[in-house]
Each structure stands twice: as C-alpha cells, then as structure tokens.
PDB file of C-alpha atoms in Angstrom:
ATOM      1  CA  UNK A   1      -6.443  95.940  59.511  1.00 72.00           C
ATOM      2  CA  UNK A   2      -7.442  99.989  58.815  1.00 81.00           C
ATOM      3  CA  UNK A   3     -11.109  98.340  59.079  1.00 87.00           C
ATOM      4  CA  UNK A   4     -10.473  96.319  62.418  1.00 86.00           C
ATOM      5  CA  UNK A   5      -8.396  99.463  64.058  1.00 87.00           C
ATOM      6  CA  UNK A   6     -11.467 101.959  63.052  1.00 88.00           C
ATOM      7  CA  UNK A   7     -13.925  99.571  64.501  1.00 90.00           C
ATOM      8  CA  UNK A   8     -12.114  99.613  67.621  1.00 89.00           C
ATOM      9  CA  UNK A   9     -11.712 103.072  67.831  1.00 89.00           C
ATOM     10  CA  UNK A  10     -15.322 103.601  67.269  1.00 92.00           C
ATOM     11  CA  UNK A  11     -15.818 101.415  70.057  1.00 92.00           C
ATOM     12  CA  UNK A  12     -13.363 103.543  71.910  1.00 91.00           C
ATOM     13  CA  UNK A  13     -14.871 106.590  71.404  1.00 92.00           C
ATOM     14  CA  UNK A  14     -18.306 105.097  72.597  1.00 94.00           C
ATOM     15  CA  UNK A  15     -17.170 103.352  75.628  1.00 94.00           C
ATOM     16  CA  UNK A  16     -15.767 106.811  76.556  1.00 92.00           C
ATOM     17  CA  UNK A  17     -18.828 108.562  75.875  1.00 93.00           C
ATOM     18  CA  UNK A  18     -20.619 106.187  78.383  1.00 94.00           C
ATOM     19  CA  UNK A  19     -17.783 106.389  81.136  1.00 94.00           C
ATOM     20  CA  UNK A  20     -16.389 109.586  80.905  1.00 92.00           C
ATOM     21  CA  UNK A  21     -13.064 107.590  81.444  1.00 93.00           C
ATOM     22  CA  UNK A  22     -10.418 106.680  78.700  1.00 93.00           C
ATOM     23  CA  UNK A  23      -8.863 104.105  81.021  1.00 93.00           C
ATOM     24  CA  UNK A  24     -12.244 102.700  81.780  1.00 95.00           C
ATOM     25  CA  UNK A  25     -13.247 103.025  77.717  1.00 95.00           C
ATOM     26  CA  UNK A  26      -9.929 100.468  76.929  1.00 94.00           C
ATOM     27  CA  UNK A  27     -10.688  98.200  79.796  1.00 95.00           C
ATOM     28  CA  UNK A  28     -14.286  97.651  78.649  1.00 96.00           C
ATOM     29  CA  UNK A  29     -13.375  97.152  74.845  1.00 94.00           C
ATOM     30  CA  UNK A  30     -10.303  94.353  76.037  1.00 93.00           C
ATOM     31  CA  UNK A  31     -12.715  92.740  77.950  1.00 95.00           C
ATOM     32  CA  UNK A  32     -15.507  92.793  75.044  1.00 94.00           C
ATOM     33  CA  UNK A  33     -12.848  91.459  72.378  1.00 92.00           C
ATOM     34  CA  UNK A  34     -11.417  89.101  74.912  1.00 92.00           C
ATOM     35  CA  UNK A  35     -14.971  87.653  75.705  1.00 94.00           C
ATOM     36  CA  UNK A  36     -15.600  87.339  71.526  1.00 91.00           C
ATOM     37  CA  UNK A  37     -12.731  85.347  71.196  1.00 89.00           C
ATOM     38  CA  UNK A  38     -13.329  83.228  74.413  1.00 91.00           C
ATOM     39  CA  UNK A  39     -14.677  80.170  72.370  1.00 89.00           C
ATOM     40  CA  UNK A  40     -11.498  80.242  69.980  1.00 86.00           C
ATOM     41  CA  UNK A  41      -9.327  80.294  73.031  1.00 87.00           C
ATOM     42  CA  UNK A  42     -11.033  77.462  75.244  1.00 88.00           C
ATOM     43  CA  UNK A  43     -10.885  75.462  71.279  1.00 85.00           C
ATOM     44  CA  UNK A  44      -7.512  75.830  71.197  1.00 83.00           C
ATOM     45  CA  UNK A  45      -6.761  74.573  74.941  1.00 83.00           C
ATOM     46  CA  UNK A  46      -8.637  71.487  74.272  1.00 83.00           C
ATOM     47  CA  UNK A  47      -6.579  70.741  71.490  1.00 81.00           C
ATOM     48  CA  UNK A  48      -3.638  71.482  73.321  1.00 82.00           C
ATOM     49  CA  UNK A  49      -4.677  68.891  76.098  1.00 80.00           C
ATOM     50  CA  UNK A  50      -5.781  66.440  73.647  1.00 80.00           C
ATOM     51  CA  UNK A  51      -2.233  66.794  71.992  1.00 80.00           C
ATOM     52  CA  UNK A  52      -0.604  66.300  74.923  1.00 79.00           C
ATOM     53  CA  UNK A  53      -3.000  62.703  75.544  1.00 79.00           C
ATOM     54  CA  UNK A  54      -2.097  61.703  72.284  1.00 79.00           C
ATOM     55  CA  UNK A  55       1.319  61.911  72.676  1.00 81.00           C
ATOM     56  CA  UNK A  56       1.320  60.067  76.269  1.00 81.00           C
ATOM     57  CA  UNK A  57      -0.475  57.327  74.486  1.00 81.00           C
ATOM     58  CA  UNK A  58       2.447  57.111  71.711  1.00 83.00           C
ATOM     59  CA  UNK A  59       5.157  56.912  74.647  1.00 85.00           C
ATOM     60  CA  UNK A  60       2.785  54.087  76.489  1.00 85.00           C
ATOM     61  CA  UNK A  61       3.018  52.169  73.267  1.00 81.00           C
ATOM     62  CA  UNK A  62       6.650  52.363  72.367  1.00 82.00           C
ATOM     63  CA  UNK A  63       7.371  51.300  76.211  1.00 83.00           C
ATOM     64  CA  UNK A  64       4.806  48.393  75.939  1.00 83.00           C
ATOM     65  CA  UNK A  65       6.168  47.135  72.533  1.00 81.00           C
ATOM     66  CA  UNK A  66       9.770  47.799  72.851  1.00 81.00           C
ATOM     67  CA  UNK A  67      10.851  44.388  71.944  1.00 79.00           C
ATOM     68  CA  UNK A  68       8.194  43.978  69.230  1.00 78.00           C
ATOM     69  CA  UNK A  69       9.145  46.033  66.407  1.00 78.00           C
ATOM     70  CA  UNK A  70       6.400  44.986  64.001  1.00 80.00           C
ATOM     71  CA  UNK A  71       3.440  45.558  66.600  1.00 80.00           C
ATOM     72  CA  UNK A  72       4.615  48.895  68.111  1.00 79.00           C
ATOM     73  CA  UNK A  73       4.221  49.944  63.788  1.00 83.00           C
ATOM     74  CA  UNK A  74       1.176  48.638  63.940  1.00 81.00           C
ATOM     75  CA  UNK A  75      -0.491  49.907  66.928  1.00 78.00           C
ATOM     76  CA  UNK A  76       1.172  53.608  66.218  1.00 78.00           C
ATOM     77  CA  UNK A  77      -0.410  53.349  62.592  1.00 83.00           C
ATOM     78  CA  UNK A  78      -3.481  52.894  64.490  1.00 77.00           C
ATOM     79  CA  UNK A  79      -2.991  55.626  66.702  1.00 75.00           C
ATOM     80  CA  UNK A  80      -2.299  58.025  64.013  1.00 75.00           C
ATOM     81  CA  UNK A  81      -5.446  57.053  62.040  1.00 75.00           C
ATOM     82  CA  UNK A  82      -7.610  58.027  64.951  1.00 66.00           C
ATOM     83  CA  UNK A  83      -5.253  60.786  66.405  1.00 65.00           C
ATOM     84  CA  UNK A  84      -6.681  64.198  66.904  1.00 55.00           C
ATOM     85  CA  UNK A  85      -6.033  66.511  63.830  1.00 56.00           C
ATOM     86  CA  UNK A  86      -3.811  69.624  64.911  1.00 53.00           C
ATOM     87  CA  UNK A  87      -4.861  71.930  62.676  1.00 54.00           C
ATOM     88  CA  UNK A  88      -7.115  73.748  64.556  1.00 54.00           C
ATOM     89  CA  UNK A  89      -4.817  74.415  67.006  1.00 55.00           C
ATOM     90  CA  UNK A  90      -2.824  75.857  64.579  1.00 62.00           C
ATOM     91  CA  UNK A  91      -4.977  77.604  63.032  1.00 63.00           C
ATOM     92  CA  UNK A  92      -6.900  79.795  65.906  1.00 63.00           C
ATOM     93  CA  UNK A  93      -3.948  81.777  66.785  1.00 66.00           C
ATOM     94  CA  UNK A  94      -3.620  82.942  63.401  1.00 74.00           C
ATOM     95  CA  UNK A  95      -7.271  83.766  63.019  1.00 68.00           C
ATOM     96  CA  UNK A  96      -6.860  85.523  66.255  1.00 72.00           C
ATOM     97  CA  UNK A  97      -4.141  87.784  65.409  1.00 79.00           C
ATOM     98  CA  UNK A  98      -5.283  90.306  63.131  1.00 83.00           C
ATOM     99  CA  UNK A  99      -7.814  91.143  66.113  1.00 81.00           C
ATOM    100  CA  UNK A 100      -4.804  91.350  68.705  1.00 80.00           C
ATOM    101  CA  UNK A 101      -2.749  93.193  66.539  1.00 85.00           C
ATOM    102  CA  UNK A 102      -5.812  95.818  65.823  1.00 85.00           C
ATOM    103  CA  UNK A 103      -6.571  95.980  69.356  1.00 83.00           C
ATOM    104  CA  UNK A 104      -3.009  96.787  69.859  1.00 82.00           C
ATOM    105  CA  UNK A 105      -2.554  99.231  67.394  1.00 86.00           C
ATOM    106  CA  UNK A 106      -5.772 100.970  68.369  1.00 85.00           C
ATOM    107  CA  UNK A 107      -4.654 101.597  71.946  1.00 84.00           C
ATOM    108  CA  UNK A 108      -1.266 102.701  71.222  1.00 80.00           C
ATOM    109  CA  UNK A 109      -2.361 105.191  68.936  1.00 81.00           C
ATOM    110  CA  UNK A 110      -4.544 106.817  71.017  1.00 80.00           C
ATOM    111  CA  UNK A 111      -3.808 110.642  71.456  1.00 75.00           C
ATOM    112  CA  UNK A 112      -4.920 111.138  74.494  1.00 78.00           C
ATOM    113  CA  UNK A 113      -4.127 113.832  77.100  1.00 82.00           C
ATOM    114  CA  UNK A 114      -6.357 112.599  80.094  1.00 87.00           C
ATOM    115  CA  UNK A 115      -6.649 111.153  83.798  1.00 89.00           C
ATOM    116  CA  UNK A 116      -8.299 108.014  84.752  1.00 93.00           C
ATOM    117  CA  UNK A 117      -9.875 106.996  88.093  1.00 94.00           C
ATOM    118  CA  UNK A 118      -8.199 103.694  87.195  1.00 93.00           C
ATOM    119  CA  UNK A 119      -4.401 105.130  87.501  1.00 93.00           C
ATOM    120  CA  UNK A 120      -5.306 107.975  89.813  1.00 92.00           C
ATOM    121  CA  UNK A 121      -1.564 108.744  90.726  1.00 92.00           C
ATOM    122  CA  UNK A 122      -1.087 109.536  86.841  1.00 89.00           C
ATOM    123  CA  UNK A 123      -1.732 112.904  84.949  1.00 89.00           C
ATOM    124  CA  UNK A 124      -2.132 111.699  81.888  1.00 91.00           C
ATOM    125  CA  UNK A 125      -2.666 107.973  80.437  1.00 91.00           C
ATOM    126  CA  UNK A 126      -0.829 108.804  77.148  1.00 89.00           C
ATOM    127  CA  UNK A 127       2.360 109.335  78.796  1.00 91.00           C
ATOM    128  CA  UNK A 128       4.568 106.191  81.238  1.00 90.00           C
ATOM    129  CA  UNK A 129       3.743 105.768  84.939  1.00 91.00           C
ATOM    130  CA  UNK A 130       6.866 107.270  86.539  1.00 90.00           C
ATOM    131  CA  UNK A 131       5.591 105.228  89.484  1.00 91.00           C
ATOM    132  CA  UNK A 132       6.365 102.064  87.911  1.00 92.00           C
ATOM    133  CA  UNK A 133       3.304 100.451  89.444  1.00 93.00           C
ATOM    134  CA  UNK A 134       1.746  99.701  86.003  1.00 92.00           C
ATOM    135  CA  UNK A 135       4.911  97.436  84.852  1.00 92.00           C
ATOM    136  CA  UNK A 136       5.270  95.894  88.312  1.00 92.00           C
ATOM    137  CA  UNK A 137       1.302  94.974  87.996  1.00 92.00           C
ATOM    138  CA  UNK A 138       1.577  93.635  84.367  1.00 91.00           C
ATOM    139  CA  UNK A 139       4.441  91.613  85.127  1.00 90.00           C
ATOM    140  CA  UNK A 140       3.302  89.753  87.993  1.00 90.00           C
ATOM    141  CA  UNK A 141      -0.254  89.329  86.582  1.00 90.00           C
ATOM    142  CA  UNK A 142       1.820  87.760  83.294  1.00 87.00           C
ATOM    143  CA  UNK A 143       3.375  85.201  85.291  1.00 85.00           C
ATOM    144  CA  UNK A 144       0.930  83.982  87.787  1.00 84.00           C
ATOM    145  CA  UNK A 145      -0.118  81.165  85.685  1.00 79.00           C
ATOM    146  CA  UNK A 146       3.017  79.574  85.567  1.00 77.00           C
ATOM    147  CA  UNK A 147       3.157  79.947  89.605  1.00 78.00           C
ATOM    148  CA  UNK A 148      -0.529  78.723  90.250  1.00 75.00           C
ATOM    149  CA  UNK A 149       0.885  75.617  87.942  1.00 69.00           C
ATOM    150  CA  UNK A 150       2.693  74.830  91.098  1.00 68.00           C
ATOM    151  CA  UNK A 151      -0.426  74.551  93.742  1.00 67.00           C
ATOM    152  CA  UNK A 152      -1.939  71.136  93.780  1.00 63.00           C
ATOM    153  CA  UNK A 153      -5.513  72.233  93.056  1.00 60.00           C
ATOM    154  CA  UNK A 154      -4.439  73.944  89.784  1.00 57.00           C
ATOM    155  CA  UNK A 155      -2.058  71.076  88.598  1.00 59.00           C
ATOM    156  CA  UNK A 156      -2.106  68.887  85.976  1.00 57.00           C
ATOM    157  CA  UNK A 157      -0.707  66.752  83.519  1.00 54.00           C
ATOM    158  CA  UNK A 158       1.364  69.909  81.821  1.00 55.00           C
ATOM    159  CA  UNK A 159       4.651  70.422  83.230  1.00 54.00           C
ATOM    160  CA  UNK A 160       5.114  73.140  85.580  1.00 53.00           C
ATOM    161  CA  UNK A 161       7.625  76.427  84.106  1.00 58.00           C
ATOM    162  CA  UNK A 162      10.721  76.250  86.143  1.00 60.00           C
ATOM    163  CA  UNK A 163      11.557  79.574  88.358  1.00 61.00           C
ATOM    164  CA  UNK A 164      14.894  80.120  85.739  1.00 68.00           C
ATOM    165  CA  UNK A 165      11.647  80.240  82.956  1.00 71.00           C
ATOM    166  CA  UNK A 166       9.930  82.653  84.772  1.00 74.00           C
ATOM    167  CA  UNK A 167      12.959  85.239  85.161  1.00 78.00           C
ATOM    168  CA  UNK A 168      12.991  85.965  81.529  1.00 80.00           C
ATOM    169  CA  UNK A 169       9.172  86.656  81.562  1.00 76.00           C
ATOM    170  CA  UNK A 170       9.622  88.779  84.107  1.00 79.00           C
ATOM    171  CA  UNK A 171      12.580  91.142  82.531  1.00 84.00           C
ATOM    172  CA  UNK A 172      10.088  91.160  78.729  1.00 81.00           C
ATOM    173  CA  UNK A 173       7.224  91.870  80.772  1.00 80.00           C
ATOM    174  CA  UNK A 174       9.142  95.008  82.366  1.00 84.00           C
ATOM    175  CA  UNK A 175      10.884  96.069  79.327  1.00 84.00           C
ATOM    176  CA  UNK A 176       7.595  96.185  77.134  1.00 83.00           C
ATOM    177  CA  UNK A 177       5.736  98.482  79.750  1.00 86.00           C
ATOM    178  CA  UNK A 178       8.137 100.466  81.251  1.00 89.00           C
ATOM    179  CA  UNK A 179       8.371 103.504  78.697  1.00 87.00           C
ATOM    180  CA  UNK A 180       4.829 102.429  77.265  1.00 88.00           C
ATOM    181  CA  UNK A 181       1.656 104.874  77.359  1.00 91.00           C
ATOM    182  CA  UNK A 182      -0.030 103.806  80.283  1.00 92.00           C
ATOM    183  CA  UNK A 183      -3.321 103.628  78.046  1.00 92.00           C
ATOM    184  CA  UNK A 184      -1.063 100.655  76.518  1.00 91.00           C
ATOM    185  CA  UNK A 185      -0.559  99.215  80.498  1.00 92.00           C
ATOM    186  CA  UNK A 186      -3.945  99.180  81.127  1.00 94.00           C
ATOM    187  CA  UNK A 187      -4.449  96.848  77.827  1.00 93.00           C
ATOM    188  CA  UNK A 188      -1.824  94.399  78.371  1.00 92.00           C
ATOM    189  CA  UNK A 189      -2.952  94.598  82.307  1.00 94.00           C
ATOM    190  CA  UNK A 190      -6.896  93.760  81.862  1.00 95.00           C
ATOM    191  CA  UNK A 191      -6.114  91.270  78.752  1.00 92.00           C
ATOM    192  CA  UNK A 192      -3.421  89.364  81.006  1.00 91.00           C
ATOM    193  CA  UNK A 193      -5.979  89.456  83.584  1.00 93.00           C
ATOM    194  CA  UNK A 194      -8.575  88.091  81.601  1.00 94.00           C
ATOM    195  CA  UNK A 195      -6.011  85.360  80.551  1.00 91.00           C
ATOM    196  CA  UNK A 196      -5.560  84.583  83.935  1.00 91.00           C
ATOM    197  CA  UNK A 197      -9.250  83.950  85.332  1.00 92.00           C
ATOM    198  CA  UNK A 198      -9.549  82.229  81.970  1.00 91.00           C
ATOM    199  CA  UNK A 199      -6.802  79.845  82.415  1.00 88.00           C
ATOM    200  CA  UNK A 200      -7.720  79.140  86.364  1.00 87.00           C
ATOM    201  CA  UNK A 201     -11.266  78.784  84.809  1.00 88.00           C
ATOM    202  CA  UNK A 202      -9.827  75.583  82.775  1.00 87.00           C
ATOM    203  CA  UNK A 203      -7.614  74.552  84.686  1.00 82.00           C
ATOM    204  CA  UNK A 204     -10.530  73.842  87.112  1.00 81.00           C
ATOM    205  CA  UNK A 205     -12.949  72.737  84.640  1.00 80.00           C
ATOM    206  CA  UNK A 206     -10.288  70.191  82.953  1.00 77.00           C
ATOM    207  CA  UNK A 207      -8.771  68.929  85.986  1.00 72.00           C
ATOM    208  CA  UNK A 208     -10.502  65.450  86.134  1.00 67.00           C
ATOM    209  CA  UNK A 209     -11.489  65.342  82.436  1.00 70.00           C
ATOM    210  CA  UNK A 210     -10.033  62.949  80.067  1.00 61.00           C
ATOM    211  CA  UNK A 211      -9.189  64.317  76.438  1.00 62.00           C
ATOM    212  CA  UNK A 212      -8.951  62.171  73.832  1.00 57.00           C
TER     213      UNK A 212
END
C-alpha cells in the first residue's frame, strides 16, 4: 500500500508543480486514476447487466414450465450451463480497492495550508468548509445517479431507487464530508462527478442493447 500512496503523492506534487494549485492537482490526480480504472468499471457494469438479463431468463423459464417441474429443471440446467460467470464482477471491485484506498489515504494525509481557485472562499483546503458548500455539492452529485434513473431517457431494466432509499445516502454524504478537510471533499466531488458522467454515458450506450 505504501508504494501506491508514494506513487500518488509523487503525482500530486507533479501536478502541483504544473498548476501551482493543490485543489487542481487533486482533481487531475483523481481523473487520471478514474480513467485508468474506467475499462474495469465498464466491464463490471456489463457483468451486472448480464446477470440481470440472466435472472430474467430464469424467471421466464420458471413461469413457462410452472406445471412441468421436469421440463423446468431441464431448461434451468441449460441456462446455468450457458450462464455468464459472475466471478469477474466480484473480482473487479476487489482489484480496485487498493487503488481507491491508496488515493483516499494519499489525499487524507496531505499536510497543506493553501488556498485553491476551485474553492475561493476557503483560506485553507486542509480545514473543513465552514460554508458547507462542499458537503452539499458532494451529496447532490452522489444522489444524482439515483434521481436520473427516473428520467425516461436514462431508464433501463434496473429498478429505480426509491425516494426513501435516497435519504440515507444524503445523510451519509453529509456526515462524511461536513467535518472532512476541503482537500478530501474535492476528491469526493471529482470522483463522484466522474462516476455520474460514466453512469450517464453507460445508460445511453446500453439503453437498446441486449446483454446475454
């Protein structure tokens, strides 16, 4: 883990040297890391789509042969033999974890007393945002994927998250950022915004596609 953290620290120093702004350096580092992990993230999304499609096929077979258990079992066995293997979808988050954790720890350990053009009202990105703009912005971006699922253009076969389910996400978002250093908030916002753009792009890409 120290190797990953040291690598990220080097990159932050590099970006700071190029921009002269720690806030922008954090944004650039976060975007670079997210771009590196993008192919794995897309594979994970595709694996989830395939799993949803497979579950639907199982339900269809169960309904079609509800009164013929022998035929139902035969058809289910055929499905299972040709089913997508879910191991990749499970492994990808595990492989991403050291990178995500390393990035978080790198930014959280930053000992800086500096301003950033991104948060002009804050005198020090090493302290919490006393205007609470960063926590609110992060929370709104975090719940945005759940909200856009209600729009027809972004809807798909996945179930939309209920309003009641969004409330805990709002509370969690505020809790983890309200006392956090602004530097960490910039990382959270950048990461969530990248994920939101990725989510919108994938929804549009997969809207009329069949994954099997």
